[in-house]
Amino acid sequence: MTHQAPPRPAVSRRSAGLSGHVRVPGDKSISHRSFMFGGLAAGETRISGLLEGEDVMRTGEAMKAMGAVIGKEGDEWVIRGTGNGALLEPIAPLDFGNAGTGSRLTMGLVGAYDMETTFIGDASLSKRPMGRVLDPLRQMGVQVVKAAEGDRMPITLHGPKATAPIVYRVPMASAQVKSAVLLAGLNTPGVTTVVEPVMTRDHTEKMLRGFGAELEIETDQEGARHIRLQGQGKLTGRAIVVPGDPSSAAFPLVAALIVPGSDIIIENVLMNPTRTGLITTLLEMGASIEFLNGRDAGGEDVADLRVMHSELRGVTVPAERAPSMIDEYPVLAMAAAFAEGQTLMQGLDELRVKESDRLAAVARGLEGNGVDCTEGKDFLAVRGRPGGKGLGGSGGERAVATHLDHRIAMSFLVLGLAAEKPVTVDDANMIATSFPEFMGLMRDLGAEIG
Ligand code: S3P
C-alpha cells in the first residue's frame, strides 16, 4: 500500500456571487490514455493541455517503467513510445496511488505480455474490485499470479506466450472494463471484440483510431455496440490536444448555480455526448447554462459555458443516463440540496465501487449538513431547501468523511458556498488526484474556501 499524507481538513463558507472566467484542467480520461497510447506508439507523441494531477502522473511513471521516454518541453509533454508489442518488464511494482482508471487500463495493456507485472495502490484503490478486469483477462489466457481476497490489489499478472482473442460482453456499464479488454487486444493475434450493451465514454475507441489502430464499430438492433480491434497492428505517435474536463467543470458550474448573484464563464469544456449527462440534468432542473463558441479541438467538441445562479427544481434522473454522468452524482446531489422539491437519482449501483462508496458517502455527508435525503440500494433521493436555510454545520468531529475520495471532498466544499452554516471536510489532500488547482480557481471566482 502506498504512503498516505496526514489528513488536511478544509472549510467553505457562504459566499457572495461568484464571477469571472476560468479554465479547468485537462480531461482525466483523455490524459491517462494520452500517456498510455503515446507511451506505446512508435515515434513521438506531443500532448498539450494534459491534466497534471497525481493519478495521471502515476500512469506516466508506469509507462516510463515499461520503456517509454516521457518529458516536458515548455507546456507540452513529449513522449517517445516503445512501439506496439514492445513494452519492457517493469523491475518494481507499478504504484497507481488512488487511480482506478490508470490501474485497470494498464492491467489490460500489460496482461497480454509474457512478463510479470505487479500492481499496488493506496487504501482506497486496494479496496476496489479488480475482478471485472481480471475475468476477461483470464479468458484471454492471462495468469493472475497473486491477488488479495476478492481479486483486489496487490495483484501480480503474467501473460501467456500469446493471448487468445475473445468476444467479451461487458457485464456492467464500464468504460474501464471495455478499455482494458481492447488494450489487451492490442498485443493479441487476431480480432478482439468487445460488446457494449450500454454506451460509455468512447475515448479509447476514438484515440486508438487516431494512433492508427484498425477498429470497427457496429451498433446492433438492440443498440449494443460491437467494437472489433485487429491485434498487433502498428500504432504511430501523434499530436494530442486535451480539452477541459467536464467532470472538473462540474464543481464551479454547480457552485455558480447555487450561489445567488453568480455569473461565470468556464472555458474550453469537453462536450462529448458520453460525458454531458450532468448538463442535461441541470438544464431540466431549470439551470441557466449558455453554450458559447462551440468548436472542434483535436476531434472533440468543446465549448465555453456561461453559468448564472438559478432557481432549481427537483427532477427524476433516469438510470439510462448514469454512464454519461457517472462521476457527477455527488455534485448533482449538492445542486439538489438547493432545489425546490425532490430529486431522485436512479441506477446508481456503480457508485458503490468508485474511489469510495459514493452513494453512502454522499448520503452521510448530506445528513450531517441537515439535508433531507434517502439512500436506497441503487438510488438517492434528495429533498432540497432553496435558500439553504439550516443547511451546513458539519465541523470538528462531525466533518464530512471523504474516504480518500476527491469528488466527495470537492462536492461538499461546493455545498458550503451556499449553505447557511460552513461545511468542513475531513481531508482535502485527494483533490490533487484530479484537480490540483481547485482551491485557487474557486477562490479566484470569489468562493470563501480554504
Ligand atoms: C473512466 C471510466 C469511469 C469513470 C472514471 C473514468 C475512464 O469508470 O468513473 O472516473 O476514464 O474510463 P467505470 O468504467 O468504472 O465506470
Short mmCIF file of C-alpha atoms and ligand atoms in Angstrom, two decimals:
data_model
loop_
_atom_site.label_atom_id
_atom_site.label_comp_id
_atom_site.label_asym_id
_atom_site.label_seq_id
_atom_site.Cartn_x
_atom_site.Cartn_y
_atom_site.Cartn_z
CA MET A 1 0.00 0.00 0.00
CA THR A 2 1.28 3.49 -0.82
CA HIS A 3 2.14 6.08 1.80
CA GLN A 4 -0.63 8.50 2.78
CA ALA A 5 -0.10 12.16 3.76
CA PRO A 6 -1.73 13.19 7.08
CA PRO A 7 -5.34 14.39 6.56
CA ARG A 8 -5.77 18.10 5.82
CA PRO A 9 -9.29 19.37 6.65
CA ALA A 10 -10.81 22.23 4.59
CA VAL A 11 -13.80 24.52 5.07
CA SER A 12 -16.09 26.52 2.81
CA ARG A 13 -18.45 29.36 3.77
CA ARG A 14 -21.46 31.12 2.30
CA SER A 15 -20.04 33.37 -0.42
CA ALA A 16 -21.13 36.45 -2.36
CA GLY A 17 -21.98 35.92 -6.07
CA LEU A 18 -19.18 34.16 -7.97
CA SER A 19 -17.83 35.91 -11.05
CA GLY A 20 -15.01 35.67 -13.60
CA HIS A 21 -13.62 33.44 -16.36
CA VAL A 22 -11.87 30.17 -15.51
CA ARG A 23 -10.29 27.26 -17.36
CA VAL A 24 -10.47 23.83 -15.77
CA PRO A 25 -7.58 21.34 -16.19
CA GLY A 26 -7.44 18.76 -18.95
CA ASP A 27 -9.79 15.79 -19.07
CA LYS A 28 -8.60 12.98 -16.80
CA SER A 29 -9.78 10.11 -19.02
CA ILE A 30 -8.12 11.55 -22.12
CA SER A 31 -4.94 12.44 -20.17
CA HIS A 32 -4.47 8.88 -18.88
CA ARG A 33 -4.99 7.50 -22.38
CA SER A 34 -2.60 10.07 -23.89
CA PHE A 35 0.25 8.86 -21.69
CA MET A 36 -0.64 5.19 -22.27
CA PHE A 37 -1.13 5.26 -26.02
CA GLY A 38 1.72 7.74 -26.56
CA GLY A 39 3.98 5.50 -24.45
CA LEU A 40 3.02 2.51 -26.56
CA ALA A 41 3.02 4.03 -30.06
CA ALA A 42 6.17 4.19 -32.18
CA GLY A 43 7.71 7.64 -32.63
CA GLU A 44 6.81 10.90 -30.98
CA THR A 45 3.60 11.99 -29.29
CA ARG A 46 3.13 15.61 -28.20
CA ILE A 47 0.40 16.43 -25.68
CA SER A 48 -0.91 19.86 -24.83
CA GLY A 49 -3.45 20.57 -22.10
CA LEU A 50 -2.62 17.39 -20.14
CA LEU A 51 -4.05 17.14 -16.62
CA GLU A 52 -1.03 17.15 -14.31
CA GLY A 53 -2.94 15.53 -11.45
CA GLU A 54 -1.44 12.78 -9.30
CA ASP A 55 -3.48 10.00 -10.93
CA VAL A 56 -2.27 10.83 -14.44
CA MET A 57 1.33 11.25 -13.29
CA ARG A 58 1.19 7.68 -11.91
CA THR A 59 0.22 6.44 -15.35
CA GLY A 60 3.16 8.36 -16.82
CA GLU A 61 5.52 6.75 -14.29
CA ALA A 62 4.16 3.29 -15.13
CA MET A 63 4.73 3.84 -18.85
CA LYS A 64 8.28 5.04 -18.12
CA ALA A 65 8.90 1.92 -16.05
CA MET A 66 7.97 -0.10 -19.15
CA GLY A 67 10.27 1.69 -21.56
CA ALA A 68 8.55 4.90 -22.71
CA VAL A 69 10.57 8.12 -22.58
CA ILE A 70 8.43 10.96 -21.22
CA GLY A 71 9.47 14.57 -20.67
CA LYS A 72 8.21 18.13 -20.83
CA GLU A 73 9.17 20.86 -23.31
CA GLY A 74 7.60 24.16 -22.27
CA ASP A 75 3.89 23.46 -21.78
CA GLU A 76 3.93 20.30 -23.92
CA TRP A 77 4.54 16.74 -22.82
CA VAL A 78 6.68 14.83 -25.29
CA ILE A 79 6.76 11.03 -25.41
CA ARG A 80 8.85 8.54 -27.34
CA GLY A 81 6.88 5.33 -27.28
CA THR A 82 8.18 1.76 -27.38
CA GLY A 83 6.13 0.57 -30.36
CA ASN A 84 3.11 -1.74 -30.04
CA GLY A 85 4.10 -5.11 -28.58
CA ALA A 86 7.44 -3.84 -27.28
CA LEU A 87 6.80 -2.82 -23.65
CA LEU A 88 9.50 -3.90 -21.19
CA GLU A 89 9.00 -5.82 -17.95
CA PRO A 90 8.96 -3.32 -15.07
CA ILE A 91 11.53 -4.13 -12.39
CA ALA A 92 9.41 -2.83 -9.47
CA PRO A 93 5.67 -2.90 -8.69
CA LEU A 94 3.63 -0.26 -10.55
CA ASP A 95 2.15 2.05 -7.92
CA PHE A 96 -1.12 3.60 -9.08
CA GLY A 97 -1.93 5.50 -5.89
CA ASN A 98 -5.66 6.36 -5.97
CA ALA A 99 -6.20 5.76 -9.71
CA GLY A 100 -8.76 3.20 -10.83
CA THR A 101 -8.56 4.19 -14.49
CA GLY A 102 -4.75 4.09 -14.64
CA SER A 103 -4.52 0.72 -12.94
CA ARG A 104 -7.40 -1.05 -14.70
CA LEU A 105 -6.42 0.09 -18.18
CA THR A 106 -2.77 -0.78 -17.58
CA MET A 107 -3.75 -4.27 -16.38
CA GLY A 108 -5.31 -4.80 -19.79
CA LEU A 109 -2.36 -3.28 -21.60
CA VAL A 110 0.33 -5.42 -19.92
CA GLY A 111 -1.76 -8.52 -19.21
CA ALA A 112 -1.16 -9.60 -22.80
CA TYR A 113 2.64 -9.61 -22.36
CA ASP A 114 4.67 -12.67 -21.43
CA MET A 115 6.11 -10.90 -18.38
CA GLU A 116 5.36 -10.37 -14.72
CA THR A 117 3.81 -7.11 -13.53
CA THR A 118 2.67 -6.19 -10.01
CA PHE A 119 0.06 -3.51 -9.28
CA ILE A 120 -0.24 -1.68 -5.96
CA GLY A 121 -2.27 1.32 -4.79
CA ASP A 122 -3.47 3.33 -1.79
CA ALA A 123 -6.04 2.23 0.80
CA SER A 124 -8.96 3.31 -1.41
CA LEU A 125 -7.69 1.60 -4.58
CA SER A 126 -6.80 -1.55 -2.62
CA LYS A 127 -10.48 -1.91 -1.66
CA ARG A 128 -11.82 -1.63 -5.21
CA PRO A 129 -12.90 -4.71 -7.19
CA MET A 130 -10.49 -5.68 -9.95
CA GLY A 131 -12.23 -8.96 -10.90
CA ARG A 132 -14.19 -7.05 -13.53
CA VAL A 133 -10.90 -6.64 -15.44
CA LEU A 134 -9.20 -9.88 -14.35
CA ASP A 135 -12.11 -12.07 -15.52
CA PRO A 136 -11.84 -11.21 -19.24
CA LEU A 137 -8.03 -11.27 -18.97
CA ARG A 138 -8.19 -14.81 -17.55
CA GLN A 139 -10.34 -15.78 -20.55
CA MET A 140 -7.55 -14.49 -22.79
CA GLY A 141 -5.04 -16.72 -21.01
CA VAL A 142 -3.54 -14.25 -18.54
CA GLN A 143 -2.38 -15.78 -15.28
CA VAL A 144 -3.30 -13.94 -12.09
CA VAL A 145 -0.22 -14.99 -10.14
CA LYS A 146 -1.26 -13.20 -6.94
CA ALA A 147 -4.24 -11.15 -5.79
CA ALA A 148 -5.64 -10.17 -2.40
CA GLU A 149 -9.02 -11.59 -1.41
CA GLY A 150 -11.84 -10.77 -3.80
CA ASP A 151 -9.44 -10.00 -6.69
CA ARG A 152 -8.08 -6.88 -5.05
CA MET A 153 -4.63 -5.25 -5.10
CA PRO A 154 -1.79 -6.03 -4.70
CA ILE A 155 -2.14 -8.02 -7.92
CA THR A 156 0.54 -9.76 -9.98
CA LEU A 157 -0.17 -10.72 -13.60
CA HIS A 158 1.75 -12.88 -16.05
CA GLY A 159 0.63 -13.07 -19.68
CA PRO A 160 0.98 -16.21 -21.84
CA LYS A 161 3.24 -16.53 -24.91
CA ALA A 162 0.25 -15.40 -26.97
CA THR A 163 -3.12 -14.27 -25.62
CA ALA A 164 -6.31 -15.60 -27.18
CA PRO A 165 -8.67 -13.13 -28.86
CA ILE A 166 -12.12 -13.18 -27.23
CA VAL A 167 -15.58 -11.79 -27.73
CA TYR A 168 -16.44 -10.11 -24.44
CA ARG A 169 -19.83 -8.72 -23.47
CA VAL A 170 -19.20 -6.15 -20.73
CA PRO A 171 -21.49 -7.10 -17.82
CA MET A 172 -21.69 -3.61 -16.27
CA ALA A 173 -21.63 -0.14 -17.85
CA SER A 174 -17.87 0.47 -17.54
CA ALA A 175 -15.53 2.27 -19.90
CA GLN A 176 -12.63 0.97 -17.85
CA VAL A 177 -13.54 -2.68 -18.45
CA LYS A 178 -14.25 -2.06 -22.15
CA SER A 179 -10.90 -0.30 -22.47
CA ALA A 180 -8.91 -2.93 -20.56
CA VAL A 181 -10.09 -5.68 -22.93
CA LEU A 182 -9.38 -3.57 -26.02
CA LEU A 183 -5.90 -2.72 -24.74
CA ALA A 184 -5.19 -6.41 -24.12
CA GLY A 185 -6.36 -6.92 -27.71
CA LEU A 186 -3.59 -4.63 -28.96
CA ASN A 187 -0.97 -7.33 -28.26
CA THR A 188 -3.19 -10.30 -29.16
CA PRO A 189 -3.18 -12.04 -32.55
CA GLY A 190 -6.48 -11.77 -34.47
CA VAL A 191 -9.58 -9.77 -33.66
CA THR A 192 -10.66 -8.96 -30.10
CA THR A 193 -14.31 -7.96 -29.81
CA VAL A 194 -15.98 -6.04 -27.01
CA VAL A 195 -19.77 -5.89 -26.92
CA GLU A 196 -21.06 -2.94 -25.00
CA PRO A 197 -24.83 -3.09 -24.33
CA VAL A 198 -24.89 0.45 -22.93
CA MET A 199 -22.60 3.05 -24.45
CA THR A 200 -19.95 4.51 -22.12
CA ARG A 201 -17.31 7.17 -22.75
CA ASP A 202 -15.69 6.44 -26.10
CA HIS A 203 -12.25 7.99 -25.66
CA THR A 204 -10.38 4.68 -26.05
CA GLU A 205 -12.02 3.90 -29.38
CA LYS A 206 -11.56 7.42 -30.76
CA MET A 207 -7.98 7.80 -29.61
CA LEU A 208 -6.82 4.32 -30.68
CA ARG A 209 -8.09 5.09 -34.18
CA GLY A 210 -6.17 8.35 -34.08
CA PHE A 211 -2.98 6.39 -33.31
CA GLY A 212 -3.65 4.17 -36.34
CA ALA A 213 -5.33 1.10 -34.79
CA GLU A 214 -7.74 -0.84 -37.02
CA LEU A 215 -11.01 -0.69 -35.16
CA GLU A 216 -14.56 -1.22 -36.41
CA ILE A 217 -17.70 -0.28 -34.51
CA GLU A 218 -21.18 -1.52 -35.33
CA THR A 219 -24.41 -0.96 -33.38
CA ASP A 220 -26.86 -3.89 -33.46
CA GLN A 221 -30.68 -3.84 -33.39
CA GLU A 222 -30.75 -3.86 -29.59
CA GLY A 223 -28.45 -0.83 -29.53
CA ALA A 224 -25.38 -2.78 -28.32
CA ARG A 225 -22.06 -1.60 -29.75
CA HIS A 226 -19.72 -4.25 -31.16
CA ILE A 227 -16.15 -2.96 -31.14
CA ARG A 228 -13.69 -5.07 -33.13
CA LEU A 229 -9.98 -4.44 -32.82
CA GLN A 230 -7.36 -6.00 -35.09
CA GLY A 231 -4.49 -7.02 -32.83
CA GLN A 232 -0.75 -6.48 -33.31
CA GLY A 233 -1.15 -3.53 -35.66
CA LYS A 234 1.14 -0.54 -35.81
CA LEU A 235 0.48 2.47 -33.59
CA THR A 236 2.15 5.74 -34.53
CA GLY A 237 2.75 8.78 -32.29
CA ARG A 238 0.73 11.96 -32.92
CA ALA A 239 -0.20 15.35 -31.52
CA ILE A 240 -2.98 15.44 -28.90
CA VAL A 241 -4.91 18.42 -27.55
CA VAL A 242 -6.63 17.56 -24.26
CA PRO A 243 -9.87 19.51 -23.73
CA GLY A 244 -11.04 20.74 -20.30
CA ASP A 245 -12.54 18.06 -18.05
CA PRO A 246 -16.35 18.26 -17.78
CA SER A 247 -16.13 16.24 -14.55
CA SER A 248 -13.96 19.01 -13.03
CA ALA A 249 -16.00 21.83 -14.63
CA ALA A 250 -18.98 20.35 -12.74
CA PHE A 251 -17.76 21.89 -9.45
CA PRO A 252 -17.58 25.59 -10.40
CA LEU A 253 -20.67 25.01 -12.55
CA VAL A 254 -22.84 23.79 -9.68
CA ALA A 255 -21.30 26.37 -7.34
CA ALA A 256 -22.39 29.21 -9.68
CA LEU A 257 -25.91 27.75 -9.95
CA ILE A 258 -26.45 27.64 -6.17
CA VAL A 259 -24.66 30.82 -5.00
CA PRO A 260 -27.06 33.79 -5.51
CA GLY A 261 -25.76 36.55 -7.78
CA SER A 262 -23.24 34.33 -9.61
CA ASP A 263 -22.35 34.76 -13.28
CA ILE A 264 -19.23 32.90 -14.51
CA ILE A 265 -17.68 31.53 -17.68
CA ILE A 266 -15.90 28.16 -17.75
CA GLU A 267 -13.77 27.95 -20.89
CA ASN A 268 -12.87 25.03 -23.15
CA VAL A 269 -15.06 22.26 -21.68
CA LEU A 270 -15.27 18.86 -23.44
CA MET A 271 -18.80 18.37 -24.82
CA ASN A 272 -18.56 14.72 -25.92
CA PRO A 273 -22.15 13.40 -25.52
CA THR A 274 -20.93 10.41 -23.50
CA ARG A 275 -19.90 12.94 -20.82
CA THR A 276 -22.63 15.58 -20.69
CA GLY A 277 -25.38 13.89 -18.64
CA LEU A 278 -24.94 16.35 -15.76
CA ILE A 279 -25.57 19.34 -18.03
CA THR A 280 -28.69 17.66 -19.48
CA THR A 281 -29.98 17.07 -15.95
CA LEU A 282 -29.22 20.58 -14.70
CA LEU A 283 -30.97 22.11 -17.74
CA GLU A 284 -34.05 20.02 -16.88
CA MET A 285 -33.82 21.39 -13.34
CA GLY A 286 -34.02 24.94 -14.72
CA ALA A 287 -30.30 25.84 -14.77
CA SER A 288 -29.14 28.83 -16.76
CA ILE A 289 -26.23 27.45 -18.81
CA GLU A 290 -25.31 29.01 -22.16
CA PHE A 291 -23.02 27.34 -24.67
CA LEU A 292 -20.64 29.83 -26.27
CA ASN A 293 -18.06 29.49 -29.01
CA GLY A 294 -18.71 25.77 -29.77
CA ARG A 295 -15.77 24.37 -31.71
CA ASP A 296 -13.67 21.31 -32.51
CA ALA A 297 -10.45 20.70 -30.55
CA GLY A 298 -8.40 17.73 -31.77
CA GLY A 299 -11.50 15.76 -32.85
CA GLU A 300 -13.64 16.52 -29.78
CA ASP A 301 -16.41 19.14 -29.41
CA VAL A 302 -15.65 21.81 -26.82
CA ALA A 303 -17.49 24.95 -25.69
CA ASP A 304 -17.29 27.77 -23.17
CA LEU A 305 -20.09 27.64 -20.60
CA ARG A 306 -21.73 30.74 -19.14
CA VAL A 307 -23.42 29.79 -15.88
CA MET A 308 -25.69 32.01 -13.79
CA HIS A 309 -27.36 31.49 -10.43
CA SER A 310 -30.70 29.70 -10.98
CA GLU A 311 -33.78 28.65 -9.05
CA LEU A 312 -33.62 24.87 -9.47
CA ARG A 313 -36.47 22.31 -9.35
CA GLY A 314 -36.15 18.64 -8.41
CA VAL A 315 -36.32 16.08 -11.24
CA THR A 316 -36.07 12.32 -11.73
CA VAL A 317 -32.75 11.33 -13.31
CA PRO A 318 -33.30 8.08 -15.24
CA ALA A 319 -30.95 5.11 -14.78
CA GLU A 320 -30.07 5.15 -18.53
CA ARG A 321 -28.32 8.48 -18.05
CA ALA A 322 -25.88 7.14 -15.45
CA PRO A 323 -22.98 6.26 -17.81
CA SER A 324 -22.84 9.83 -19.17
CA MET A 325 -22.66 11.41 -15.69
CA ILE A 326 -21.29 8.64 -13.51
CA ASP A 327 -18.71 10.83 -11.74
CA GLU A 328 -21.09 13.78 -11.35
CA TYR A 329 -23.76 12.38 -8.97
CA PRO A 330 -22.04 13.66 -5.82
CA VAL A 331 -22.06 17.24 -7.06
CA LEU A 332 -25.55 16.88 -8.55
CA ALA A 333 -26.70 15.92 -5.05
CA MET A 334 -25.35 19.29 -3.83
CA ALA A 335 -27.39 21.13 -6.50
CA ALA A 336 -30.41 19.04 -5.47
CA ALA A 337 -29.99 20.24 -1.86
CA PHE A 338 -30.95 23.74 -3.06
CA ALA A 339 -33.72 22.70 -5.49
CA GLU A 340 -37.46 23.00 -4.90
CA GLY A 341 -38.87 19.52 -4.22
CA GLN A 342 -37.29 16.10 -4.63
CA THR A 343 -34.52 14.98 -6.96
CA LEU A 344 -34.48 11.23 -7.50
CA MET A 345 -31.33 9.67 -8.97
CA GLN A 346 -31.77 6.12 -10.19
CA GLY A 347 -29.44 3.33 -11.35
CA LEU A 348 -26.55 4.23 -9.03
CA ASP A 349 -25.19 0.75 -8.25
CA GLU A 350 -21.79 1.54 -9.85
CA LEU A 351 -21.35 4.48 -7.42
CA ARG A 352 -20.68 1.95 -4.68
CA VAL A 353 -17.36 0.89 -6.25
CA LYS A 354 -15.76 4.25 -7.02
CA GLU A 355 -12.91 5.84 -5.02
CA SER A 356 -15.32 5.40 -2.11
CA ASP A 357 -18.86 4.04 -1.77
CA ARG A 358 -20.10 7.37 -3.12
CA LEU A 359 -23.77 6.64 -2.54
CA ALA A 360 -23.20 6.12 1.19
CA ALA A 361 -20.57 8.91 1.46
CA VAL A 362 -22.92 11.46 -0.14
CA ALA A 363 -25.91 10.40 1.95
CA ARG A 364 -23.95 10.54 5.26
CA GLY A 365 -22.44 13.92 4.33
CA LEU A 366 -25.83 15.36 3.38
CA GLU A 367 -27.39 14.13 6.61
CA GLY A 368 -24.52 15.69 8.58
CA ASN A 369 -25.32 19.01 6.94
CA GLY A 370 -29.06 18.99 7.55
CA VAL A 371 -30.12 17.89 4.06
CA ASP A 372 -33.16 15.59 3.93
CA CYS A 373 -32.31 12.53 1.80
CA THR A 374 -32.96 8.81 1.38
CA GLU A 375 -30.29 6.31 0.38
CA GLY A 376 -31.58 3.20 -1.40
CA LYS A 377 -29.65 0.19 -2.65
CA ASP A 378 -29.18 1.87 -6.04
CA PHE A 379 -30.87 5.24 -5.71
CA LEU A 380 -30.59 8.53 -3.88
CA ALA A 381 -33.46 10.93 -3.23
CA VAL A 382 -32.67 14.46 -2.06
CA ARG A 383 -35.30 16.92 -0.86
CA GLY A 384 -33.97 20.43 -1.32
CA ARG A 385 -34.28 23.63 0.61
CA PRO A 386 -33.99 26.61 -1.77
CA GLY A 387 -32.11 29.38 0.04
CA GLY A 388 -30.09 26.85 2.04
CA LYS A 389 -31.57 27.87 5.42
CA GLY A 390 -30.47 25.49 8.16
CA LEU A 391 -28.01 23.68 5.86
CA GLY A 392 -24.32 23.14 6.59
CA GLY A 393 -22.74 22.89 10.02
CA SER A 394 -20.50 19.84 9.64
CA GLY A 395 -17.34 20.66 11.56
CA GLY A 396 -14.81 19.29 14.04
CA GLU A 397 -15.61 15.69 14.89
CA ARG A 398 -18.58 15.85 12.55
CA ALA A 399 -16.63 16.97 9.45
CA VAL A 400 -17.74 15.23 6.25
CA ALA A 401 -15.88 11.92 5.90
CA THR A 402 -14.31 11.93 2.43
CA HIS A 403 -12.88 8.37 2.48
CA LEU A 404 -9.87 9.33 0.26
CA ASP A 405 -12.32 10.45 -2.46
CA HIS A 406 -11.52 13.69 -4.31
CA ARG A 407 -15.04 14.16 -5.66
CA ILE A 408 -16.64 13.79 -2.22
CA ALA A 409 -14.29 16.49 -0.88
CA MET A 410 -14.96 18.94 -3.73
CA SER A 411 -18.73 18.33 -3.74
CA PHE A 412 -19.18 19.16 -0.06
CA LEU A 413 -16.92 22.20 -0.33
CA VAL A 414 -19.32 23.41 -3.05
CA LEU A 415 -22.30 22.80 -0.72
CA GLY A 416 -20.78 25.10 1.91
CA LEU A 417 -20.63 28.05 -0.52
CA ALA A 418 -24.43 28.44 -0.41
CA ALA A 419 -25.37 26.78 2.89
CA GLU A 420 -26.33 28.88 5.92
CA LYS A 421 -23.52 27.42 8.04
CA PRO A 422 -19.93 26.49 6.97
CA VAL A 423 -19.11 23.00 5.75
CA THR A 424 -15.89 21.22 6.78
CA VAL A 425 -14.47 18.14 5.07
CA ASP A 426 -12.03 15.90 6.91
CA ASP A 427 -9.38 15.78 4.17
CA ALA A 428 -8.72 17.84 1.05
CA ASN A 429 -5.44 16.14 0.05
CA MET A 430 -7.04 13.85 -2.50
CA ILE A 431 -8.30 16.77 -4.59
CA ALA A 432 -4.80 16.80 -6.11
CA THR A 433 -5.50 13.47 -7.81
CA SER A 434 -7.80 15.09 -10.39
CA PHE A 435 -7.98 18.88 -9.86
CA PRO A 436 -4.87 20.31 -8.15
CA GLU A 437 -5.96 23.90 -8.98
CA PHE A 438 -9.43 23.53 -7.38
CA MET A 439 -8.98 25.71 -4.27
CA GLY A 440 -7.19 28.55 -6.08
CA LEU A 441 -9.59 28.50 -9.02
CA MET A 442 -12.64 28.64 -6.74
CA ARG A 443 -11.10 31.48 -4.73
CA ASP A 444 -10.42 33.39 -7.97
CA LEU A 445 -14.18 33.23 -8.60
CA GLY A 446 -14.83 34.69 -5.14
CA ALA A 447 -15.50 31.48 -3.20
CA GLU A 448 -14.69 31.51 0.53
CA ILE A 449 -12.88 28.25 0.73
CA GLY A 450 -9.64 27.09 2.26
C1 S3P B 1 -13.36 6.25 -16.58
C2 S3P B 1 -14.48 5.47 -16.51
C3 S3P B 1 -15.43 5.54 -15.39
C4 S3P B 1 -15.23 6.78 -14.52
C5 S3P B 1 -13.79 7.05 -14.25
C6 S3P B 1 -13.03 7.26 -15.56
C7 S3P B 1 -12.47 6.10 -17.75
O1 S3P B 1 -15.25 4.39 -14.57
O2 S3P B 1 -15.93 6.66 -13.31
O3 S3P B 1 -13.63 8.19 -13.45
O4 S3P B 1 -11.61 7.00 -17.98
O5 S3P B 1 -12.60 5.11 -18.49
P1 S3P B 1 -16.04 3.00 -14.87
O6 S3P B 1 -15.54 2.46 -16.15
O7 S3P B 1 -15.70 2.12 -13.71
O8 S3P B 1 -17.49 3.38 -14.91
#
